[in-house]
């Protein structure tokens, strides 16, 4: 899981205490009216196979996968990362439980590492240059796993090297940045060693959150081009998106030493945290503190940029009937340190899923209607690099043929509930799958019924339903949804937000994210891992085996309607002042709604008969390709890869179409007739054109 | 046909004299081994239907269509243009011979007209302001058709209004432009009334070539957006691509008065023409000429920009088996004046084709496997506006579903030979069609055998074959190939280049392009029109009815190989000097060749069996979508709509990949390591990525 996604995730709080080992079990009701297989019936979802897969997804095996995957740190491009490439290839080529074929695809990408010779340093120095205090350069070796040579020193990847003297430099603008994670944000306020790992799931005082500080995603030197050895590479001077100034992360124990001794006015209330002092803004240290007032903070960053080989591993099960339709399932493989949670919990699930499906395949019991592609991405932590390079290399092939992309990165943040992010067409298949799987918690709830207790919304169409989050750019789904316009989803188990306010699981991106951490605190018994595997497995089978694709395009209508209402309520008056009418947008949304509903009707009617496979293929293509019609590579050319006019990053405050929202927020303070207001009108036309174009793709195919 | 395409067409010379009325007749050999239709055999091309269509395409009816279409001037958005919209709708909705449905789609587009109140004026004035000489404001009313109120005054569409005084202003840079067509370029040197229309096909002295002087195509105010009434429109001040200075076209009789009296040094030999004097460069008039040396040329341009409604008319025949695959056939409807040749010769063919196919349809005799869409585009003469707006409005639907676009604009330039421009995948279907149709000339040749005598090349694969030209941006195919990446072709009958050096047929874009002109000089008997109708009809049937799509993607290999060889021979040494290797390009071309050949093999094998329709659909999708994989909307962002990395406009002199050629020509004089050389490397990577991506789409669909 990549750094940038931690902003605005809105995760639920985890049920942390009293979690026993819960052995969930699945329940797919057998339908008495399921048609007997016949030679003439088209291949469709087979509920018996589905049941078999649910039954064979084994919590213990996921645990053993995780133990192996997280045994050693496996930073992108490290020898252990390469070992795991081989492990994946071996599993996926296994004659008993492997896939039809598997292959590693290697790119040469620009990564950023701290120097091994010269560690990054944060010191407080006195006026004569003597070091008064040094921040820790490594995390404390609490469990014996934090001390190895392959535990990368915490650093801010892609931050430039340099030695700013922060206190003085502040007078002239910020010269360097120190980043830390406050116990208030990650530890529910707790900070003492006795309250933290290995005594609880909370982050120890020395823990430091690593991360990539690159603004975009993909290999920084080869935007829009696959990072093959011969590819054109930008000159470093022309790369945009790297932090401008040296940056270094530190643990909260070091942050306390710095922050609690600062001088100056009190920081705003929302800036205060749980370090046990009042946070001040500086500049300089207070005279009555641990450091003399004329002390300075010296930060020395020695990060190095290096071209490294990083591999994706791809494996495929060939579709029996429609091999040119791909259900794509992926997770990254690289971690910052041991990465038991991030990403190995997801990879452990991936391996168990491929084992169960591969075994059925090799036994000759089953072959899906459509192809299933499994992916293990490289170098995600540095900025979704492996997945992005993959989409750049195979842009057309993927865009033409991919039914959906399913991402399981961190499979389990916590044990309380399912959490799904995705675009509207995937909602129905997620609901169908989760209604049929028993939740791992106590009681006799389905995953769906448990989920709705934690995340829900009132749908004008369905009433109370679990609410899906929207996809940002926090993991490898980003290039698929934003760059290729492929319907995507991200699946995990997560917190009870009423029980913790942690921004994310506390050891995120630290050397404390280890197997024992998962085994003892996050998911003892691995029943939540199993629940995620079953959910993902059921979704994969439904997408790859169903005669009619289980993508419900009419579920986009609710999103469009809510965006439209926000535009009308929060921007309508303003737009009217500037003579901009929302009328065409209203018409476009209505047209989309009508066409999507009519297509749904035609599908329902057809499902009652025995339609021709070619006829169903045509309808399925309409469903599969709808998401593509929201792409416009010319809508936001300055936002690299972001081409989806509904899900591009929104900086404006109004929760409406992002192009409109952002353009309005920029035009707000300009006069009518300004270029900024023209851009509002242009963005409005872009979204109207996309919606009208989308509606046109949903009409009967022989209509003009 | 649009103005810009007249550059570099390389048309053959017309056989002008002694053309009798030749009644060609078709010959499709009946194959004795054609399979008997059976309920289980998949619908495939039916040779009997093909023969019927060839037989029913009637030269006389095409002639009558042309008479009606060219009866009155039908400038874009004029009342007569609107009448023709109704005529098309009526024909396409005819219960006996119409299509399944037809509809007009109207856009509000920016056109440019001369003012009716203040005609554009070109005068020579003496030093006291008295008018010494006035250029003609209208063409001479030679046949009674040049005098009507709806004959638009010749103008340079989109040239700005203004009154430059050219002679003086020239000292400070060019202030205005006069354009004329030299008899050397259009009339094989002839210029007297007795030698020109109506006494021959040559342009009379008063003829003025109209045209659009807009640099791009599509509605100038709504780039990338359909010009619906509510669409965002650029402020006029922000429109780029209009001529910067007043411009006016004049006839060669007026040009003679100006040019033959100019003073100054002799113009270069290649600038000399057939006006019967030595052309000089000015400035000013020579003292011994008709005008005093202190005379000036006053040009007053009063062009007006107006938002006007312009319609496309679309008609469709629903496919019986794959209605979501479209074979798209189109021509524009609007003319500059009567436009008998341009575009009505094409529209006359279009109407005859739709009548014959519509009649079979309404009788219940035939329905194609795939859908056939007929289009009559509006406002092409102003810059391919109707077709471009159509592609903007229905971008995704068209890109996902269109098998090919067939354009027949000017159906007959002259009577000598077929001439086809197109991308490589269409070559084979054009060859198949033309081998089976009798050429209209004397003798017993097929169109193919006649064609190869005029335009041919030596193919490394096939030996001597007719040569297809490449598609520029001269007619409505431009948005389809460049913006959407749809395999496209343009079909016409044209000259024997050994018999005339005319740049294009002489009355092009003048008021002399009338029905009688066609009937007497261009195609008496209309057998060439019929030949074009048969060629287009056969291509439409083959594309819409064949079980396996007759698009041969391996024919791209020859193009790629020739581009590669040009790069190696003409740029290799230079690139090496700048440490740029063509190795990756060689590999990519080889990979493409191998994959294209292998796909061809798989299709051949499959054709011998009785393949499943779904299996064939998958292969057909690979064929149909190949062209899309050469699109990259980020390759040349400054070249509006041009996204095809193989066919974008080439300004560099080396006949290789246009991005590479252009970047090299810009980098040529810069030092190694310059931004310009980096751009060469980037363009090389863009084309390598496109070729590798294309090859990936041709591989077996379940390969990784």
Coordinates of C-alpha atoms in Angstrom, one line a residue, chain A residues 136-395:
Chain A
X136 CA 17.6 7.5 16.1
X137 CA 18.9 6.3 12.8
X138 CA 17.2 2.9 13.2
X139 CA 14.2 1.6 14.9
X140 CA 14.7 -0.2 18.2
X141 CA 15.3 -3.9 17.8
X142 CA 12.3 -5.0 19.8
X143 CA 11.6 -8.4 18.4
X144 CA 14.9 -9.2 16.9
X145 CA 13.6 -8.4 13.4
X146 CA 14.4 -4.7 13.4
X147 CA 18.1 -5.0 13.4
X148 CA 19.0 -6.8 10.2
X149 CA 21.2 -5.3 7.5
X150 CA 18.3 -5.4 5.1
X151 CA 16.1 -3.3 7.2
X152 CA 16.2 -0.1 5.2
X153 CA 16.9 3.1 7.1
X154 CA 13.8 5.2 7.3
X155 CA 13.8 7.8 4.5
X156 CA 11.5 9.9 2.4
X157 CA 11.9 8.3 -1.0
X158 CA 12.7 10.7 -3.8
X159 CA 13.4 13.6 -1.3
X160 CA 16.6 15.3 -2.5
X161 CA 19.8 15.1 -0.6
X162 CA 21.1 18.1 1.3
X163 CA 21.9 19.5 4.7
X164 CA 19.5 22.2 5.6
X165 CA 19.8 23.9 9.0
X166 CA 16.2 24.1 9.7
X167 CA 15.8 26.6 12.4
X168 CA 17.7 29.4 10.7
X169 CA 16.5 28.5 7.3
X170 CA 12.9 28.9 8.4
X171 CA 13.4 32.7 8.4
X172 CA 13.8 32.5 4.7
X173 CA 11.3 29.9 3.9
X174 CA 11.3 26.2 4.7
X175 CA 14.5 24.5 3.8
X176 CA 13.8 21.0 5.0
X177 CA 11.0 18.9 6.4
X178 CA 10.9 16.4 9.3
X179 CA 7.9 14.1 9.2
X180 CA 6.6 12.0 12.1
X181 CA 3.5 10.1 13.1
X182 CA 1.8 11.4 16.2
X183 CA 0.5 9.0 18.8
X184 CA -2.8 10.8 18.6
X185 CA -3.1 9.9 15.0
X186 CA -1.9 6.4 15.0
X187 CA -1.9 5.0 18.6
X188 CA -5.1 6.3 20.1
X189 CA -2.8 8.6 22.1
X190 CA -0.7 5.8 23.7
X191 CA 3.1 6.2 23.5
X192 CA 5.0 4.2 26.2
X193 CA 6.9 1.1 25.4
X194 CA 4.6 -0.9 27.7
X195 CA 1.6 0.2 25.8
X196 CA 3.0 -0.5 22.3
X197 CA 4.2 -3.5 20.3
X198 CA 5.0 -6.2 21.2
X199 CA 2.6 -5.5 24.1
X200 CA -0.2 -4.3 21.9
X201 CA -0.7 -3.5 18.3
X202 CA 0.4 0.1 18.8
X203 CA 3.5 1.6 17.2
X204 CA 6.6 1.6 19.5
X205 CA 8.2 5.0 20.1
X206 CA 11.1 4.3 17.7
X207 CA 8.8 3.3 14.8
X208 CA 9.2 5.4 11.7
X209 CA 6.8 5.5 8.8
X210 CA 8.6 5.2 5.4
X211 CA 7.1 6.3 2.2
X212 CA 7.4 7.7 -1.3
X213 CA 7.3 11.4 -1.6
X214 CA 6.9 11.4 -5.4
X215 CA 3.9 13.4 -6.5
X216 CA 2.8 11.3 -9.4
X217 CA 2.9 7.5 -9.9
X218 CA 4.8 5.3 -12.3
X219 CA 8.5 5.3 -13.0
X220 CA 9.6 9.0 -12.7
X221 CA 11.8 8.9 -15.7
X222 CA 9.4 7.3 -18.2
X223 CA 6.0 8.9 -17.9
X224 CA 3.5 7.3 -20.4
X225 CA 6.3 4.9 -21.6
X226 CA 7.1 1.5 -20.3
X227 CA 10.5 1.6 -18.5
X228 CA 12.2 -0.9 -20.8
X229 CA 16.0 -0.6 -20.9
X230 CA 15.9 1.2 -24.2
X231 CA 13.0 3.6 -23.4
X232 CA 13.5 7.3 -23.5
X233 CA 14.3 8.6 -20.0
X234 CA 13.8 12.2 -18.8
X235 CA 16.9 14.0 -17.8
X236 CA 16.8 14.3 -14.0
X237 CA 16.6 18.0 -14.3
X238 CA 13.4 17.7 -16.2
X239 CA 11.6 15.4 -13.7
X240 CA 8.7 17.0 -12.0
X241 CA 7.0 15.8 -8.9
X242 CA 10.0 15.2 -6.6
X243 CA 10.0 17.0 -3.2
X244 CA 11.8 20.3 -3.6
X245 CA 13.6 20.2 -0.3
X246 CA 15.3 17.6 1.9
X247 CA 12.8 15.6 3.9
X248 CA 13.3 12.9 6.6
X249 CA 10.9 10.9 8.7
X250 CA 11.5 10.3 12.3
X251 CA 9.8 8.4 15.1
X252 CA 7.6 10.1 17.7
X253 CA 10.1 9.7 20.5
X254 CA 12.5 11.9 18.5
X255 CA 9.7 14.1 17.5
X256 CA 8.9 14.6 21.2
X257 CA 12.4 15.8 21.9
X258 CA 12.1 18.3 19.1
X259 CA 8.5 19.5 19.4
X260 CA 8.3 19.7 23.1
X261 CA 11.3 22.0 23.3
X262 CA 10.2 24.4 20.6
X263 CA 9.7 28.1 21.3
X264 CA 7.2 30.5 19.8
X265 CA 3.5 30.8 19.7
X266 CA 1.2 27.9 20.4
X267 CA 0.2 25.9 17.4
X268 CA -3.5 25.7 16.5
X269 CA -5.6 23.3 18.5
X270 CA -6.0 20.9 15.6
X271 CA -2.2 20.7 15.4
X272 CA -1.8 19.5 19.0
X273 CA -1.1 15.8 19.5
X274 CA -0.4 13.2 22.2
X275 CA 3.3 13.8 22.8
X276 CA 2.5 15.2 26.3
X277 CA 3.4 18.8 25.8
X278 CA 2.0 21.9 24.1
X279 CA 3.1 22.1 20.5
X280 CA 4.6 25.4 19.5
X281 CA 5.5 26.8 16.1
X282 CA 9.0 28.0 16.8
X283 CA 11.3 29.4 15.5
X284 CA 14.0 28.1 17.8
X285 CA 14.1 26.2 21.1
X286 CA 12.7 27.6 24.3
X287 CA 15.3 28.9 26.7
X288 CA 13.9 26.7 29.6
X289 CA 14.0 23.5 27.6
X290 CA 16.6 20.7 27.0
X291 CA 18.4 22.6 24.3
X292 CA 19.9 26.1 24.4
X293 CA 17.9 28.6 22.5
X294 CA 20.7 29.1 19.9
X295 CA 20.8 25.4 19.1
X296 CA 19.9 24.3 15.5
X297 CA 18.5 21.2 14.0
X298 CA 20.8 19.8 11.3
X299 CA 19.2 17.4 8.9
X300 CA 21.5 15.6 6.5
X301 CA 19.8 13.6 3.8
X302 CA 21.9 11.3 1.6
X303 CA 19.2 9.7 -0.5
X304 CA 20.5 8.2 -3.7
X305 CA 18.5 7.7 -6.9
X306 CA 19.3 4.4 -8.6
X307 CA 18.1 2.7 -11.7
X308 CA 17.1 -0.8 -10.6
X309 CA 15.4 -3.8 -12.1
X310 CA 11.9 -4.5 -10.7
X311 CA 9.6 -7.3 -11.9
X312 CA 6.0 -7.9 -12.2
X313 CA 4.9 -11.5 -12.1
X314 CA 1.9 -12.4 -14.3
X315 CA 0.1 -15.7 -14.3
X316 CA -2.9 -16.6 -16.4
X317 CA -5.8 -19.2 -16.5
X318 CA -7.0 -19.3 -20.1
X319 CA -10.7 -18.7 -20.5
X320 CA -12.5 -21.7 -22.1
X321 CA -15.0 -19.7 -24.1
X322 CA -13.9 -16.0 -24.1
X323 CA -10.1 -16.1 -23.6
X324 CA -9.9 -12.5 -24.8
X325 CA -11.8 -11.2 -21.8
X326 CA -9.5 -10.8 -18.8
X327 CA -10.5 -10.7 -15.1
X328 CA -7.4 -9.1 -13.6
X329 CA -6.5 -9.6 -9.9
X330 CA -3.4 -8.1 -8.4
X331 CA -1.3 -7.0 -5.5
X332 CA 2.1 -5.6 -5.1
X333 CA 4.9 -7.8 -3.8
X334 CA 7.5 -5.3 -2.5
X335 CA 7.4 -4.0 1.1
X336 CA 9.3 -1.3 3.0
X337 CA 10.6 -3.8 5.5
X338 CA 9.1 -7.2 6.3
X339 CA 5.7 -5.9 5.2
X340 CA 3.6 -8.7 6.8
X341 CA 0.5 -6.5 6.5
X342 CA 1.6 -4.3 3.6
X343 CA 1.5 -6.0 1.2
X344 CA 2.1 -9.6 2.2
X345 CA -1.3 -10.1 3.7
X346 CA -2.7 -9.5 0.3
X347 CA 0.0 -11.6 -1.4
X348 CA -0.8 -14.5 1.0
X349 CA -4.4 -14.3 -0.1
X350 CA -3.4 -14.1 -3.8
X351 CA -1.3 -17.3 -3.5
X352 CA -4.1 -19.1 -1.7
X353 CA -6.6 -18.1 -4.4
X354 CA -4.3 -19.1 -7.2
X355 CA -3.6 -22.4 -5.5
X356 CA -7.3 -23.3 -5.1
X357 CA -8.2 -22.3 -8.6
X358 CA -5.0 -23.8 -10.0
X359 CA -5.8 -27.1 -8.4
X360 CA -9.3 -27.3 -9.9
X361 CA -7.7 -26.3 -13.2
X362 CA -5.0 -28.9 -13.1
X363 CA -7.4 -31.6 -12.0
X364 CA -9.6 -30.8 -15.1
X365 CA -12.5 -30.0 -12.8
X366 CA -12.9 -26.4 -14.0
X367 CA -11.8 -23.8 -16.5
X368 CA -13.4 -20.4 -16.4
X369 CA -15.4 -18.9 -19.2
X370 CA -13.1 -15.9 -19.4
X371 CA -9.4 -15.6 -18.7
X372 CA -8.2 -14.9 -15.2
X373 CA -4.9 -13.0 -14.9
X374 CA -3.0 -12.9 -11.5
X375 CA -0.5 -10.1 -11.0
X376 CA 2.2 -9.5 -8.5
X377 CA 3.4 -6.0 -9.0
X378 CA 6.9 -4.6 -8.3
X379 CA 7.9 -1.4 -6.7
X380 CA 4.5 -0.2 -5.6
X381 CA 5.8 1.5 -2.5
X382 CA 7.8 3.9 -4.6
X383 CA 4.8 5.0 -6.5
X384 CA 2.7 2.1 -8.1
X385 CA 5.6 1.6 -10.5
X386 CA 5.1 -2.0 -11.6
X387 CA 1.4 -1.7 -12.3
X388 CA 1.8 1.6 -14.1
X389 CA 4.6 0.3 -16.3
X390 CA 2.4 -2.7 -17.1
X391 CA -0.5 -0.5 -18.2
X392 CA 1.8 1.6 -20.3
X393 CA 3.3 -1.4 -22.0
X394 CA 0.0 -3.2 -22.7
X395 CA -2.3 -0.2 -22.9

